[in-house]
Short mmCIF file of C-alpha atoms in Angstrom, two decimals:
data_model
loop_
_atom_site.label_atom_id
_atom_site.label_comp_id
_atom_site.label_asym_id
_atom_site.label_seq_id
_atom_site.Cartn_x
_atom_site.Cartn_y
_atom_site.Cartn_z
CA MET B 930 85.63 25.49 19.08
CA SER B 931 85.49 24.87 22.74
CA SER B 932 87.53 25.27 26.19
CA PRO B 933 87.67 23.92 29.33
CA ALA B 934 85.46 26.39 30.34
CA ASP B 935 82.65 24.49 28.84
CA HIS B 936 83.73 20.99 29.09
CA GLY B 937 84.30 20.24 25.58
CA ILE B 938 80.59 21.16 24.50
CA VAL B 939 79.81 23.07 21.71
CA GLN B 940 76.41 25.02 21.51
CA PHE B 941 74.50 27.15 18.90
CA CYS B 942 71.91 29.05 18.51
CA SER B 943 69.51 27.80 16.45
CA PRO B 944 66.38 30.66 14.02
CA PHE B 945 64.09 27.87 14.37
CA ASP B 946 61.84 26.00 17.48
CA VAL B 947 62.94 22.51 18.59
CA SER B 948 60.96 20.43 16.01
CA THR B 949 62.18 22.67 13.42
CA THR B 950 65.56 21.87 14.25
CA ILE B 951 65.60 18.27 14.78
CA GLY B 952 63.81 18.18 11.82
CA LYS B 953 66.46 20.20 9.43
CA ILE B 954 69.73 18.37 11.56
CA ARG B 955 67.80 14.68 10.63
CA ALA B 956 67.05 15.97 6.80
CA ALA B 957 71.39 17.50 7.08
CA LEU B 958 72.13 14.39 8.34
CA ASP B 959 70.30 11.50 6.12
CA ALA B 960 71.72 13.74 2.94
CA HIS B 961 75.76 13.31 3.77
CA GLY B 962 74.57 9.26 4.67
CA ILE B 963 75.03 9.82 8.30
CA THR B 964 72.05 6.91 10.16
CA VAL B 965 70.47 8.16 12.82
CA PHE B 966 69.79 5.78 14.81
CA ALA B 967 67.63 7.17 17.67
CA LEU B 968 65.30 10.73 18.16
CA ILE B 969 64.81 10.68 22.31
CA ASP B 970 62.23 13.22 22.98
CA PHE B 971 63.01 14.39 26.83
CA SER B 972 59.92 16.68 27.02
CA GLY B 973 57.26 15.13 24.83
CA ASP B 974 58.34 11.82 27.86
CA ALA B 975 58.51 13.99 30.18
CA SER B 976 54.58 15.15 29.77
CA ARG B 977 53.93 10.94 29.37
CA ALA B 978 54.65 11.12 33.11
CA GLY B 979 53.17 13.92 34.25
CA LEU B 980 55.68 16.33 34.30
CA SER B 981 56.72 19.54 32.19
CA MET B 982 59.34 20.96 30.90
CA PRO B 983 60.81 23.00 28.04
CA ALA B 984 60.73 21.21 24.30
CA GLU B 985 63.84 18.98 24.62
CA GLN B 986 65.17 16.51 21.92
CA MET B 987 68.40 14.16 21.12
CA LEU B 988 69.02 12.81 18.60
CA ILE B 989 71.75 10.07 18.52
CA PHE B 990 73.72 9.57 15.15
CA GLY B 991 76.69 8.01 13.15
CA ASN B 992 78.60 6.28 10.34
CA PRO B 993 80.63 3.59 11.25
CA LYS B 994 83.44 4.28 8.24
CA GLY B 995 84.25 7.74 10.82
CA GLY B 996 83.62 6.13 14.44
CA THR B 997 84.85 2.63 13.80
CA PRO B 998 88.38 4.00 13.42
CA LEU B 999 88.21 5.59 17.08
CA MET B 1000 86.57 2.50 18.55
CA GLN B 1001 89.76 0.35 17.06
CA GLN B 1002 91.95 2.71 18.95
CA GLU B 1003 90.39 3.11 21.87
CA PRO B 1004 87.29 0.74 22.47
CA ARG B 1005 86.25 3.20 25.43
CA ALA B 1006 85.69 5.76 22.46
CA GLY B 1007 82.42 4.09 22.25
CA LEU B 1008 80.97 5.53 25.05
CA ASP B 1009 81.15 8.65 23.03
CA LEU B 1010 79.96 7.61 20.11
CA PRO B 1011 77.44 7.06 18.10
CA LEU B 1012 77.19 11.43 18.24
CA LYS B 1013 74.42 13.17 20.23
CA ALA B 1014 73.06 16.56 19.30
CA LEU B 1015 70.92 18.00 21.67
CA VAL B 1016 68.19 20.35 20.46
CA TRP B 1017 65.92 22.77 23.75
CA ASP B 1018 64.10 25.68 24.28
CA ASP B 1019 65.82 27.67 26.83
CA GLY B 1020 62.33 29.02 28.33
CA GLU B 1021 63.08 32.77 26.48
CA GLY B 1022 62.41 32.38 23.28
CA ALA B 1023 65.61 30.59 21.51
CA SER B 1024 66.37 26.81 20.62
CA TRP B 1025 69.52 25.93 21.48
CA ILE B 1026 71.79 22.89 19.58
CA ALA B 1027 74.48 20.97 21.58
CA CYS B 1028 77.35 18.04 21.27
CA ASN B 1029 80.03 17.04 22.30
CA ALA B 1030 83.00 19.16 20.92
CA PRO B 1031 85.76 16.78 18.34
CA GLU B 1032 88.73 17.48 20.58
CA TYR B 1033 87.08 16.83 23.94
CA ILE B 1034 86.32 13.08 22.21
CA ILE B 1035 89.82 12.95 21.20
CA ALA B 1036 91.16 14.24 23.76
CA ARG B 1037 88.78 11.97 26.45
CA HIS B 1038 90.15 9.21 25.08
CA GLY B 1039 93.92 9.91 24.07
CA LEU B 1040 93.27 8.82 20.34
CA SER B 1041 95.51 10.52 17.93
CA GLU B 1042 94.68 14.57 16.64
CA ALA B 1043 93.97 12.88 13.06
CA LEU B 1044 90.68 11.23 14.08
CA ALA B 1045 89.29 14.38 15.06
CA ALA B 1046 88.72 14.61 11.51
CA ASN B 1047 86.50 11.73 11.09
CA LEU B 1048 84.06 14.10 13.74
CA ALA B 1049 84.69 17.41 12.04
CA GLY B 1050 81.18 16.70 9.70
CA PRO B 1051 78.67 16.18 11.59
CA ILE B 1052 79.50 19.87 13.48
CA ALA B 1053 79.47 21.44 10.89
CA LEU B 1054 76.26 20.64 9.78
CA LEU B 1055 74.94 21.62 13.25
CA LYS B 1056 76.83 24.74 12.52
CA GLN B 1057 74.72 25.23 8.85
CA ILE B 1058 71.74 24.55 10.42
CA ALA B 1059 72.59 27.26 13.54
CA ALA B 1060 73.54 29.71 10.39
CA GLU B 1061 70.07 29.14 8.58
CA PRO B 1062 68.51 32.60 8.24
CA SER B 1063 64.37 31.64 9.88
CA ALA B 1064 61.30 32.47 7.92
#
């Protein structure tokens, strides 16, 4: 899914704008019982500070049943949990979704390879949204 050259980041082009992409991710997470803990609107915050940037938002989400076993094995895994999905407008008409690759998190914290399955579900949801046809 990722390689050393991409620094453990996977990304997908979204067929939707940033706001719509975030909404679709949030709905998919909710539908699968994954808690959304926070939405950070980087571009909105920039605007409120008198700065400008293309649309960029991040969802922070997780499920204790998935993340707790990782932190039980290695407490520092909490540095990468809960999971995050960053969505941004590239300024050239495309929106992108990025997140940490499960194998990156597993390798970074020296976790059992079997625990990668605990992180795979949300990544699959992000891929599904990127693969949806736009209206």
